[in-house]
Coordinates of C-alpha atoms in Angstrom, one line a residue:
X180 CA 59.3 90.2 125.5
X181 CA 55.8 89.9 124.1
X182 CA 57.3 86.3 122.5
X183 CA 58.4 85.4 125.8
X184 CA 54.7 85.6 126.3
X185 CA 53.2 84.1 123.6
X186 CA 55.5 80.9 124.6
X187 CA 53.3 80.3 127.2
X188 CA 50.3 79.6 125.4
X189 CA 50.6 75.5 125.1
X190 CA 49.5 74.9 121.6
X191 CA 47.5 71.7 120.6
X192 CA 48.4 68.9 118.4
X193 CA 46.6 71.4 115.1
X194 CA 48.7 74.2 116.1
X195 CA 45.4 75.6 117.9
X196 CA 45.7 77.8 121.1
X197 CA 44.2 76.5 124.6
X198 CA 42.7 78.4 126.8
X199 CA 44.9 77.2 130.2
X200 CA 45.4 79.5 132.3
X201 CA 49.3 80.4 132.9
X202 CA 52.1 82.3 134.5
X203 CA 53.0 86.3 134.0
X204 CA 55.7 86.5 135.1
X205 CA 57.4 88.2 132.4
X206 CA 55.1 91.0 132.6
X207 CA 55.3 93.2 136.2
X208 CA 52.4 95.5 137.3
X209 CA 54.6 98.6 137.5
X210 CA 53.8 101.9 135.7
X211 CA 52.9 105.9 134.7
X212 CA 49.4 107.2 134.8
X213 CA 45.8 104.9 135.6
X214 CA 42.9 105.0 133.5
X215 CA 39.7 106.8 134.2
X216 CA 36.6 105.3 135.2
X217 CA 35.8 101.5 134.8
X218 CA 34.2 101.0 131.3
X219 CA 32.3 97.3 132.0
X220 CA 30.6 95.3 129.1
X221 CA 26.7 95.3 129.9
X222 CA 24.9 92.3 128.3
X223 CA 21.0 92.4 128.7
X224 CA 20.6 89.1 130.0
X225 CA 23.4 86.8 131.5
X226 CA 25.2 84.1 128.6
X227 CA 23.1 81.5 129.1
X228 CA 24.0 80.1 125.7
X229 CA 27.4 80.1 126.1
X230 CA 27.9 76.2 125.0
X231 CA 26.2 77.7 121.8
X232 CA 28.3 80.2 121.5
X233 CA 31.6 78.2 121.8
X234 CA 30.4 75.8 118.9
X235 CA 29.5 78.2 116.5
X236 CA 32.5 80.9 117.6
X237 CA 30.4 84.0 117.2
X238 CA 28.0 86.7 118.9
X239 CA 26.1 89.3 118.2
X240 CA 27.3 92.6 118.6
X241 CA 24.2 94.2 120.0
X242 CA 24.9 91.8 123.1
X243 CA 27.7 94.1 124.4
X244 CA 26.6 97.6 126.0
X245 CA 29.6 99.1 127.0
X246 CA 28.6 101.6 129.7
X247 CA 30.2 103.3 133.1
X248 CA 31.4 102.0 135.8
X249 CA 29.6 99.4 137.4
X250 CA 30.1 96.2 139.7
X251 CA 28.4 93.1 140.4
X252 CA 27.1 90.5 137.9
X253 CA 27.8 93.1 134.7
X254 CA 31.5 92.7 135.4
X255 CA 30.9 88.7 135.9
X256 CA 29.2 89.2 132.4
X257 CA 32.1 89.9 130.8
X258 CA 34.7 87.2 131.9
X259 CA 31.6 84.5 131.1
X260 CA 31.3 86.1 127.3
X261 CA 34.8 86.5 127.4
X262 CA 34.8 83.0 128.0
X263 CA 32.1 82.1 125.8
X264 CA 33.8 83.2 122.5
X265 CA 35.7 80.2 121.3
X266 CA 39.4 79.9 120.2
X267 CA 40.1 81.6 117.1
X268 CA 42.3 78.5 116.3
X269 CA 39.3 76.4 117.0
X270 CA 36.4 78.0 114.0
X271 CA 37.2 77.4 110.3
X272 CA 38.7 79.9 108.6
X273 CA 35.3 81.9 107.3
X274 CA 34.3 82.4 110.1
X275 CA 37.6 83.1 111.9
X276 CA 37.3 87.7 111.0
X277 CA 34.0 87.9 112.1
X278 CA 35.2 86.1 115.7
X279 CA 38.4 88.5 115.6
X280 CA 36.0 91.4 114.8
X281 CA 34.4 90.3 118.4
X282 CA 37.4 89.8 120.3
X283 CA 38.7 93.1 119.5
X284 CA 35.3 94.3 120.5
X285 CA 35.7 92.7 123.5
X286 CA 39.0 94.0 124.3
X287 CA 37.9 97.8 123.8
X288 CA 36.8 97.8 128.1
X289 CA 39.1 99.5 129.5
X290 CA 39.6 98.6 133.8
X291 CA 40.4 100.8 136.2
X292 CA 44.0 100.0 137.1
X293 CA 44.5 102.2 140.3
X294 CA 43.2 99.8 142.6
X295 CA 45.7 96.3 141.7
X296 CA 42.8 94.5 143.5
X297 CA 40.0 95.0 141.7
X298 CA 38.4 92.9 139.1
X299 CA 41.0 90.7 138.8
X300 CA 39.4 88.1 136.9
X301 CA 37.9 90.3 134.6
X302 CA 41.5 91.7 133.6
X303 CA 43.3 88.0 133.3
X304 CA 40.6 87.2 130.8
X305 CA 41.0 90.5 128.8
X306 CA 44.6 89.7 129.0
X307 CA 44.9 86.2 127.6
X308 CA 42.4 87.1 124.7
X309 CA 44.6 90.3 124.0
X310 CA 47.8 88.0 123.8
X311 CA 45.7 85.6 121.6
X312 CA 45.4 88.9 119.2
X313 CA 48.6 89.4 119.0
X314 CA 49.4 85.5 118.2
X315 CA 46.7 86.1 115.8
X316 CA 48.1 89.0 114.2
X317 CA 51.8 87.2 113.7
X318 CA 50.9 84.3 111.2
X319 CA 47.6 85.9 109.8
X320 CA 47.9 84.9 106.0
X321 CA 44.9 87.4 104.6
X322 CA 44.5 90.9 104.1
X323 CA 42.5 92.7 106.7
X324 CA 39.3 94.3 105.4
X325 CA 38.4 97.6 106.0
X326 CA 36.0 96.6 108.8
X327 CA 38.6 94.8 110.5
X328 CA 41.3 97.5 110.6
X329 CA 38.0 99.9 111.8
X330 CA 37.9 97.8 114.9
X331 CA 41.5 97.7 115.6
X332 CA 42.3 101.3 115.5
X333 CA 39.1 101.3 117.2
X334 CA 40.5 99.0 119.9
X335 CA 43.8 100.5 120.3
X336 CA 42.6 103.9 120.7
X337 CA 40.4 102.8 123.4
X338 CA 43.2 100.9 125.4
X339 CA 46.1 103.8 124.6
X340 CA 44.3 107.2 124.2
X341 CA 44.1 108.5 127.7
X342 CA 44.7 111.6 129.2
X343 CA 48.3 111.7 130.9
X344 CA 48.2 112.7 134.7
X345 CA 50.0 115.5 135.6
X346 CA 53.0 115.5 137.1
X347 CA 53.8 115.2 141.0
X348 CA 57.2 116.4 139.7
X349 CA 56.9 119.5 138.0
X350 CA 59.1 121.9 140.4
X351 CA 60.1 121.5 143.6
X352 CA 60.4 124.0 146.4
X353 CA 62.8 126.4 145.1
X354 CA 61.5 126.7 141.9
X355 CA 63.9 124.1 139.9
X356 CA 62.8 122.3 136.9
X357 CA 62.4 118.5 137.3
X358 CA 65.3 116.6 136.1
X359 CA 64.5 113.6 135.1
X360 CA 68.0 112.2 136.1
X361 CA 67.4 112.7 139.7
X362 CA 63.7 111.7 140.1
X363 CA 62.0 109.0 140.1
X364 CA 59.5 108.5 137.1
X365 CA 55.1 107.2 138.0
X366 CA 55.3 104.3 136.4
X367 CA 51.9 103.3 134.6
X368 CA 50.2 100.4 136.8
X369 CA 48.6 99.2 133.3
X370 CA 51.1 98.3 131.9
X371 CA 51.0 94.7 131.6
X372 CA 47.7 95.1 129.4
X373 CA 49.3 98.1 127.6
X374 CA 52.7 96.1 126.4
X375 CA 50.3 94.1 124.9
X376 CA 48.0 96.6 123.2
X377 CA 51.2 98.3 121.7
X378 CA 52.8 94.8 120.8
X379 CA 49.3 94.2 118.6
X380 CA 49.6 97.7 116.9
X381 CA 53.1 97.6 116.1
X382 CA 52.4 94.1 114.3
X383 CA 49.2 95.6 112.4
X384 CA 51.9 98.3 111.2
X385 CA 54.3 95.8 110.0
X386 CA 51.9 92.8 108.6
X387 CA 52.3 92.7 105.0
X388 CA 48.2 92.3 105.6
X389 CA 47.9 95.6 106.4
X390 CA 46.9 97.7 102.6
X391 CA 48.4 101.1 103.5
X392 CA 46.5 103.3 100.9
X393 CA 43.1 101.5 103.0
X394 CA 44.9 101.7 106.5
X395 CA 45.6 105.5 106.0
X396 CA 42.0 106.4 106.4
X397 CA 41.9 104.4 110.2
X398 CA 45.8 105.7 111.2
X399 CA 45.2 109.3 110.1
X400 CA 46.1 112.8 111.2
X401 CA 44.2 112.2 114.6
X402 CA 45.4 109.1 115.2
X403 CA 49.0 110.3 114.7
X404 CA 48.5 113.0 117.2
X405 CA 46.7 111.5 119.8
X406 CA 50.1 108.8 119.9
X407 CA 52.6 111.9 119.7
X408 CA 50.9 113.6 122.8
X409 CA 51.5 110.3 124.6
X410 CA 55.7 110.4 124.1
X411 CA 54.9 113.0 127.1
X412 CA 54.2 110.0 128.9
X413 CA 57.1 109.4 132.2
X414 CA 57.1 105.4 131.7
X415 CA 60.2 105.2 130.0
X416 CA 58.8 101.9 127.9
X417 CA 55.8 103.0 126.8
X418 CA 57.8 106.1 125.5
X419 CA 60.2 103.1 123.9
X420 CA 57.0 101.5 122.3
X421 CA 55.8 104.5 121.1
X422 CA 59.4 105.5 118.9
X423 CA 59.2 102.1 117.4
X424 CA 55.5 102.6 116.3
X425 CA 56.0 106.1 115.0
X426 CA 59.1 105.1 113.4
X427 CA 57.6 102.7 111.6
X428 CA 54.2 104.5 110.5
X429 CA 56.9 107.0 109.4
X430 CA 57.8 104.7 107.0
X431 CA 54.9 102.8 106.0
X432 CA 52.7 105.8 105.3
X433 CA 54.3 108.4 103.1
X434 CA 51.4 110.4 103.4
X435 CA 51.7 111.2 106.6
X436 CA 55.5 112.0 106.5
X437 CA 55.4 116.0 106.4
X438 CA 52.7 115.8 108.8
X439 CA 54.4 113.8 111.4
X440 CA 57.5 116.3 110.8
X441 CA 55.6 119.1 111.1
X442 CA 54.2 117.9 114.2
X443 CA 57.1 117.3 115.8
X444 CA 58.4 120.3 115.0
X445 CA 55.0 122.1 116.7
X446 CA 56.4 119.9 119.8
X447 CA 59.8 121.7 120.0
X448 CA 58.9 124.7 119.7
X449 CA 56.5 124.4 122.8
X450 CA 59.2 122.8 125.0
X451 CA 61.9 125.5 123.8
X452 CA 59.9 128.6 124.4
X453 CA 57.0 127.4 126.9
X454 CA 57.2 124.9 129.1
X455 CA 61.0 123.6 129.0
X456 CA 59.4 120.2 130.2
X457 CA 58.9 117.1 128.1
X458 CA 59.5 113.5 129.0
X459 CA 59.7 112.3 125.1
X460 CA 62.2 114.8 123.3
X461 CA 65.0 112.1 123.6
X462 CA 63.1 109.6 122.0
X463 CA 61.4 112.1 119.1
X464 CA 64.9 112.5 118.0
X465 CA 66.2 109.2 118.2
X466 CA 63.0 108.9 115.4
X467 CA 64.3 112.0 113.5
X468 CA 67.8 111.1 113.4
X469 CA 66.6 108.0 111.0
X470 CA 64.6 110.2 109.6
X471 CA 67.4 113.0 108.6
X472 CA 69.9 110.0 107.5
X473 CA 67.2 109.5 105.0
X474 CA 66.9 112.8 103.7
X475 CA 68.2 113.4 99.5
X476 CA 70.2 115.6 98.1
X477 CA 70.6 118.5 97.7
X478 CA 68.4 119.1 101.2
X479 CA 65.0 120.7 100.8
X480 CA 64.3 124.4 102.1
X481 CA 61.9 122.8 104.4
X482 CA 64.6 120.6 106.0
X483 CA 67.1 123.7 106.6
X484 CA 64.6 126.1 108.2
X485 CA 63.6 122.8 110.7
X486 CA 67.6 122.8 112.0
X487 CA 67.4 126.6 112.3
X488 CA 64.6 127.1 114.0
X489 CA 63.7 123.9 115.8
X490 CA 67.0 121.7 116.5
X491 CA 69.8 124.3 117.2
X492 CA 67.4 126.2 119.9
X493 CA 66.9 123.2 121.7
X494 CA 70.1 123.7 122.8
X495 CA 68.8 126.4 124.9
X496 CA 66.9 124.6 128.1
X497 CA 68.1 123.5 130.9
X498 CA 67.5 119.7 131.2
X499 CA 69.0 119.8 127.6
X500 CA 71.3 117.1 129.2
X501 CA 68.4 114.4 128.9
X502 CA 68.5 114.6 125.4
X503 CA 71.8 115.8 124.2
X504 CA 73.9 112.6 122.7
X505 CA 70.2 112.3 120.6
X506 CA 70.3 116.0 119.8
X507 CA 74.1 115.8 118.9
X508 CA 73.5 112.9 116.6
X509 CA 71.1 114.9 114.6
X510 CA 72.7 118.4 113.9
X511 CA 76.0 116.0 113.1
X512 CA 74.0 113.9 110.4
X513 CA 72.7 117.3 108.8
X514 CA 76.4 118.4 108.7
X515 CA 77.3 115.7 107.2
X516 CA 74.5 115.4 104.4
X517 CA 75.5 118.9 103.4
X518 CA 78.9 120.3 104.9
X519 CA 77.9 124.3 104.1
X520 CA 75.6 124.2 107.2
X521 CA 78.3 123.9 109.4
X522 CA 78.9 127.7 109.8
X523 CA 75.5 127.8 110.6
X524 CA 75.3 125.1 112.9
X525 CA 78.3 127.0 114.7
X526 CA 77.2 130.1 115.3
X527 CA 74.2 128.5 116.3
X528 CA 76.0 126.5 119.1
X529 CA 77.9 130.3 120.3
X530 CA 74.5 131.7 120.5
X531 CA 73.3 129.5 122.9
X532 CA 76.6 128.5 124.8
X533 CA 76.1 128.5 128.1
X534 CA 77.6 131.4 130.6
X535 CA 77.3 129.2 134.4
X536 CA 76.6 125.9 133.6
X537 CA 79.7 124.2 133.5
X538 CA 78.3 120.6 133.0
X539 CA 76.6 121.9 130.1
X540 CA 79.6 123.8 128.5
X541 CA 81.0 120.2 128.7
X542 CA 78.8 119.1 126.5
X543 CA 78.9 121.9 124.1
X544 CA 82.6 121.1 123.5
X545 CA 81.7 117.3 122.7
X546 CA 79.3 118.4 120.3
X547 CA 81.3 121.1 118.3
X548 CA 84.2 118.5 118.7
X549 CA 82.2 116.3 116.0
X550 CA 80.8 119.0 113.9
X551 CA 84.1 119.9 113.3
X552 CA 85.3 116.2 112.2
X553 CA 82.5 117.1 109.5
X554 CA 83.6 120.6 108.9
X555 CA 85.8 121.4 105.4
X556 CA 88.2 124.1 105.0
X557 CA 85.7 127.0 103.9
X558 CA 83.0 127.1 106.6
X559 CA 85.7 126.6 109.1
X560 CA 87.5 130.1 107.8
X561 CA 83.7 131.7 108.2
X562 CA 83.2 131.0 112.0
X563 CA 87.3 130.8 113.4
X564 CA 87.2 134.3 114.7
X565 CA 84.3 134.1 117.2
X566 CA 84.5 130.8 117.7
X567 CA 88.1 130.8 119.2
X568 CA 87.6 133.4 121.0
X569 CA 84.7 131.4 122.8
X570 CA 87.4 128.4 122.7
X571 CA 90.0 130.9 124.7
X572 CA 87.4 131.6 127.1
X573 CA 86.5 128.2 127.9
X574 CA 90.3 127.1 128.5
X575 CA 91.1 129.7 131.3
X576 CA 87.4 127.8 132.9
X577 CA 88.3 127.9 136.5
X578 CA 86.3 124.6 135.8
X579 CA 89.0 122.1 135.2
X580 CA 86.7 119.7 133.1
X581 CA 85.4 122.7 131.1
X582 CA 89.6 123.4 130.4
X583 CA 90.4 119.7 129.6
X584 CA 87.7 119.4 127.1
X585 CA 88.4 122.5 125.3
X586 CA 92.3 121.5 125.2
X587 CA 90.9 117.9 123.7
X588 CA 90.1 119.5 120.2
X589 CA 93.7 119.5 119.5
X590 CA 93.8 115.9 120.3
X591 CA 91.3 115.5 116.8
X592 CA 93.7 115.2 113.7
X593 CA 91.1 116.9 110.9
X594 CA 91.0 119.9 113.5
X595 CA 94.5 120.4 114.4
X596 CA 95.0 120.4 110.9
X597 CA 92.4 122.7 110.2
X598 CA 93.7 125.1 113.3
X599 CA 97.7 124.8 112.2
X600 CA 96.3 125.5 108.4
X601 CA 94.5 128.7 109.7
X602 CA 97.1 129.6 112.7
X603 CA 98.0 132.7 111.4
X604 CA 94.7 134.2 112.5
X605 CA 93.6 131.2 115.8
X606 CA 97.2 132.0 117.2
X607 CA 97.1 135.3 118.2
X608 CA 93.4 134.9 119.5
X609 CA 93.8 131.7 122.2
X610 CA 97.9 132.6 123.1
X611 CA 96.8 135.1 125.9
X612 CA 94.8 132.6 127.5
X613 CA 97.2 129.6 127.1
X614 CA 99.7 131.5 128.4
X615 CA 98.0 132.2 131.2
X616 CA 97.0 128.7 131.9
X617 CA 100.6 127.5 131.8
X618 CA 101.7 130.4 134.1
X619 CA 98.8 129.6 136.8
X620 CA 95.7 127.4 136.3
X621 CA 95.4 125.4 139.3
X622 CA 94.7 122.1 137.6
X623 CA 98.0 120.1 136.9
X624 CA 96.5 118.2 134.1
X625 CA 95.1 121.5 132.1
X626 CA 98.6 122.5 132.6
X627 CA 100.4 119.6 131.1
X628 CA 98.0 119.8 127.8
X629 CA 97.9 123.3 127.6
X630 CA 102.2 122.9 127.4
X631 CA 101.4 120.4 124.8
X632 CA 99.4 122.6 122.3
X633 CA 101.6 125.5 122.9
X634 CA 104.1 122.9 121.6
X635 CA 101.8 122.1 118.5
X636 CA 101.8 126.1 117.5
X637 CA 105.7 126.0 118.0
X638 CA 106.3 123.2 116.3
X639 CA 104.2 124.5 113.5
X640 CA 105.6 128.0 113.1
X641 CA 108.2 128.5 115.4
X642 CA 109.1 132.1 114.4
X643 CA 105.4 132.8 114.2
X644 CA 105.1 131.8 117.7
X645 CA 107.5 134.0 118.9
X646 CA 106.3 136.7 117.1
X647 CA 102.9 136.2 118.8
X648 CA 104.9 135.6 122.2
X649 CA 106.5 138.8 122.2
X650 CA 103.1 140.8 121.0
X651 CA 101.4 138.8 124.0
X652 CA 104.0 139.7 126.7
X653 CA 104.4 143.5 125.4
X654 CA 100.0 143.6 125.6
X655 CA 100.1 141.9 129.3
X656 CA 100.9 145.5 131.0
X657 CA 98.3 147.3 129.1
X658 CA 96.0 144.4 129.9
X659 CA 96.1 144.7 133.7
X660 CA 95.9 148.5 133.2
X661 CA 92.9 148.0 131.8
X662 CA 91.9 145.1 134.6
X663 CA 92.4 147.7 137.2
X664 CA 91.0 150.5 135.7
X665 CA 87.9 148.5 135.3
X666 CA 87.7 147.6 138.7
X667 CA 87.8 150.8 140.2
X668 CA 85.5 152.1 137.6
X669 CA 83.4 149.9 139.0
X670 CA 83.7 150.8 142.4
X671 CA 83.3 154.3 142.4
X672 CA 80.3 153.3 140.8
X673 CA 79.1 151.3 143.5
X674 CA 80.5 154.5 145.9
X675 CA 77.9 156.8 143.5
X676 CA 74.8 154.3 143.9
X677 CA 75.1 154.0 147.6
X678 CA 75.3 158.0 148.4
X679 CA 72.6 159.1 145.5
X680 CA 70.4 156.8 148.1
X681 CA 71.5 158.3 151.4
X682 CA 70.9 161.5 149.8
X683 CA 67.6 161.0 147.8
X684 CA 66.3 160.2 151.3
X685 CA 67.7 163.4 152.9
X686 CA 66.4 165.7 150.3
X687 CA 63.3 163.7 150.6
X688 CA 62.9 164.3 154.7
X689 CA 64.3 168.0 153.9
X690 CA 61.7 169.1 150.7
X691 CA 58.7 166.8 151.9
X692 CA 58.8 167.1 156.2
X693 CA 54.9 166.2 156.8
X694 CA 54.2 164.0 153.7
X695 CA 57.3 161.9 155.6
X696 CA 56.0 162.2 158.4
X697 CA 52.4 161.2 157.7
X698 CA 53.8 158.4 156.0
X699 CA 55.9 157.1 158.7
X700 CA 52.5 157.6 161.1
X701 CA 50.7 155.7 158.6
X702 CA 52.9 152.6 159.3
X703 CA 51.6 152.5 162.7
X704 CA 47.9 153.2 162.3
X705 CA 46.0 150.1 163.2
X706 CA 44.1 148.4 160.5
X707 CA 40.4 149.6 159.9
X708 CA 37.9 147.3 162.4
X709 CA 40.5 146.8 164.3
X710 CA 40.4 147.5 168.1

């Protein structure tokens, strides 16, 4: 997008940008949260010397006063220097740093973006020069010094760094959590100046310019933080900026790599067991599946503990469903970088399977589906017991989709294979509730694929199956002994419960006559001060 921009700068027969005014159409003014207050460029007197200033391409730094909000001719100030500064196309090439230097300067005042009608001049013009940055920044053929790289971060952090509004969205009326699915995100009304901002940071990143060993001390532990607190940002592309960013610091600064984990990691584990609410977690592992795919072998202890504790209990909130086919992606890579972490992974899934959300249990099966693909014979054996009997539960769902996808597995060659191999033990566990999905599930189509893998055990082991068969039908009178028994052990319960009330209040009324009857006079007893 941002070179759909730049294409609108006309350039001039030396390959020098203009400063025409032109269209924006490419960028809309829709977005998440507005800045703060108006931070204006103060300059003591007004440019009077701005024909000087074009000719020479430079200014003195103690000219600009950045200060509070404020209106009038310090506002007017700032387009006219703005204006002033000439072309960095149009200076030689000495001088051409120290009229970036002031540019970025410039480009540090930050407008207040709540109210689209105000100081609209003043933004164009910060605008244009910040696209001219970024034109600058894609064919710059020099490394940046260290002052240079001071001013950027410097500039950056003034435009990004903000604190995030809170949301209108947090619960609504009955106490559910925001889904994100359902609601309308804020979208951030500065964005057009933001794009731009992030376009020029993801370019210092990348240049080949940019000395990483001298960059590290500008893009440093606070700098990394300040950008992951803004992934909780509900503009869905500055959250897509900010993965492509982090992804790529990730790589370019090794230094910072067990930080950045360890950060993200801090993130998890207050979404999992605080809040439950996080606009970025999606995208945080879209930057971690890259991340694991990189991982050697064998897998550090580090790398292990950071599945256990961080990525398998994010299977535990509610609005996992935002961030599931990202989540997915990463416990399957880890799986398949080392295949002895898929009885862990497993048992990790049963821990957290859900017990009334059916769309979630839907899920679950999807997911265990492809660990499974990546599951070898071993780990299988480790898990089969307690994980078919979760399997049997799910197909007699009264929840035809939760059914279907549990009957699915057996659609997967590698875990038919690894079921039929191992039947001797599955069989007996999931025949009960096939057999009672054949007999009555009210679903045609869990029906017709439960007939199917019945068929697959048959064909398999025929004289197994009837074996099993036999044991199944001669357990199914026992079986509803035990259903009945359990119901009416439950309602003499219920018969107990409701008569030790009744009588805890006769014995009450019967031991304590006036403290019962003080207390019911009490109820009536107008209010002290009252008439």
């Amino acid at each position: 997008m941002i070179k759909q921009i730049l294409g609108k700068f006309p350039r001039k027969s030396s390959s020098k940008l203009s400063h025409s005014h032109h269209n924006d159409s490419n960028y809309k003014d829709v977005s998440v949260v507005a800045s703060g207050n108006i931070n204006s460029a103060n300059y003591g007197s007004s440019v009077s010397n701005s024909n000087q200033l074009k000719s020479s391409g430079t200014m003195k730094s103690n000219q600009v006063k950045i200060s509070g909000p404020q209106v009038g001719p310090t506002l007017v100030s700032y387009a006219a220097a703005c204006e002033a500064l000439a072309n960095l196309w149009d200076v030689p090439s000495s001088e051409r740093q120290n009229l970036f230097i002031r540019k970025l300067n410039m480009c540090s005042v930050v407008f207040d973006f709540t109210d689209p009608s105000s100081n609209l001049n003043e933004k164009d013009v910060k605008r244009r020069m910040l696209l001219e940055l970024v034109d600058y920044m894609s064919i710059v053929n020099t490394k940046f010094s260290e002052v240079a790289m001071q001013e950027m971060t410097k500039m950056v952090s003034a435009n990004l760094f903000r604190a995030l509004p809170t949301s209108n969205h947090e619960t609504n009326l009955s106490g559910d959590v925001y889904d994100p699915e359902e609601e309308e995100p804020t979208m951030e009304p500065s964005w057009k100046h933001l794009q731009i901002v992030y376009e020029f940071l993801l370019r210092f990143v990348t240049s080949s310019e940019t000395d990483a060993k001298l960059a590290k001390r500008y893009i440093d532990h606070s700098f990394v933080l300040r950008l992951l607190d803004l992934f909780n940002s509900e503009d869905q592309r500055e959250r897509e900026y900010l993965k492509t960013v982090l992804h790529r610091i990730y790589g370019k600064f090794m230094v910072h790599r067990p930080f950045i984990r360890k950060s993200i990691n801090n993130i998890f584990f207050n979404f999992i067991f605080e809040t439950e609410k996080h606009y970025g977690i999606a995208e945080l592992l879209e930057i971690l599946g890259s991340v694991i795919n990189g991982f050697a072998l064998p897998l550090k202890e580090e790398h292990k503990l950071f599945l256990v504790r961080a990525l398998i209990p994010l299977h535990k909130p509610k609005c996992m469903s935002g961030y599931h086919q990202q989540l997915s992606y990463c416990i399957t890579q880890f799986v398949e970088k080392d295949f002895k972490l898929a009885d862990t992974v497993i048992h990790g899934l049963l821990k957290y399977w859900p017990v009334t959300n059916s769309s979630k249990e839907v899920m679950f099966l999807s997911e265990l589906e492809e660990v499974l693909e990546a599951t070898q014979a071993a780990e299988f054996q480790r898990c089969m017991v307690r994980l078919f009997r979760q399997i049997g539960r799910c197909l007699n769902s009264s929840h035809f989709q939760v059914a279907e996808r549990a009957l699915f597995l057996w659609n997967n060659d590698h875990i038919r294979n690894l079921i039929t191999t191992n039947q001797k033990v599955i069989l007996p566990i999931i025949l009960p509730s096939l057999e009672k999905n054949a007999r009555g599930h009210w679903n045609q189509a869990v029906q017709s694929l439960t007939l199917n893998v019945r068929k697959v055990f048959s064909d398999a082991d025929q004289s197994f199956f009837k074996e099993c068969l036999a044991k199944c039908e001669e357990h199914e009178p026992k079986e509803k002994e035990m259903q009945e028994r359990r119901e009416l052990i439950w309602k003499r319960l219920e018969n107990v419960a409701a008569s030790k009330v009744l009588c805890s209040d006769a014995v009450l009324v019967s031991v304590f006559p006036s403290s019962v009857a003080i207390a019911t006079s009490t109820m009536h007893m107008p209010a002290i001060g009252s008439s």
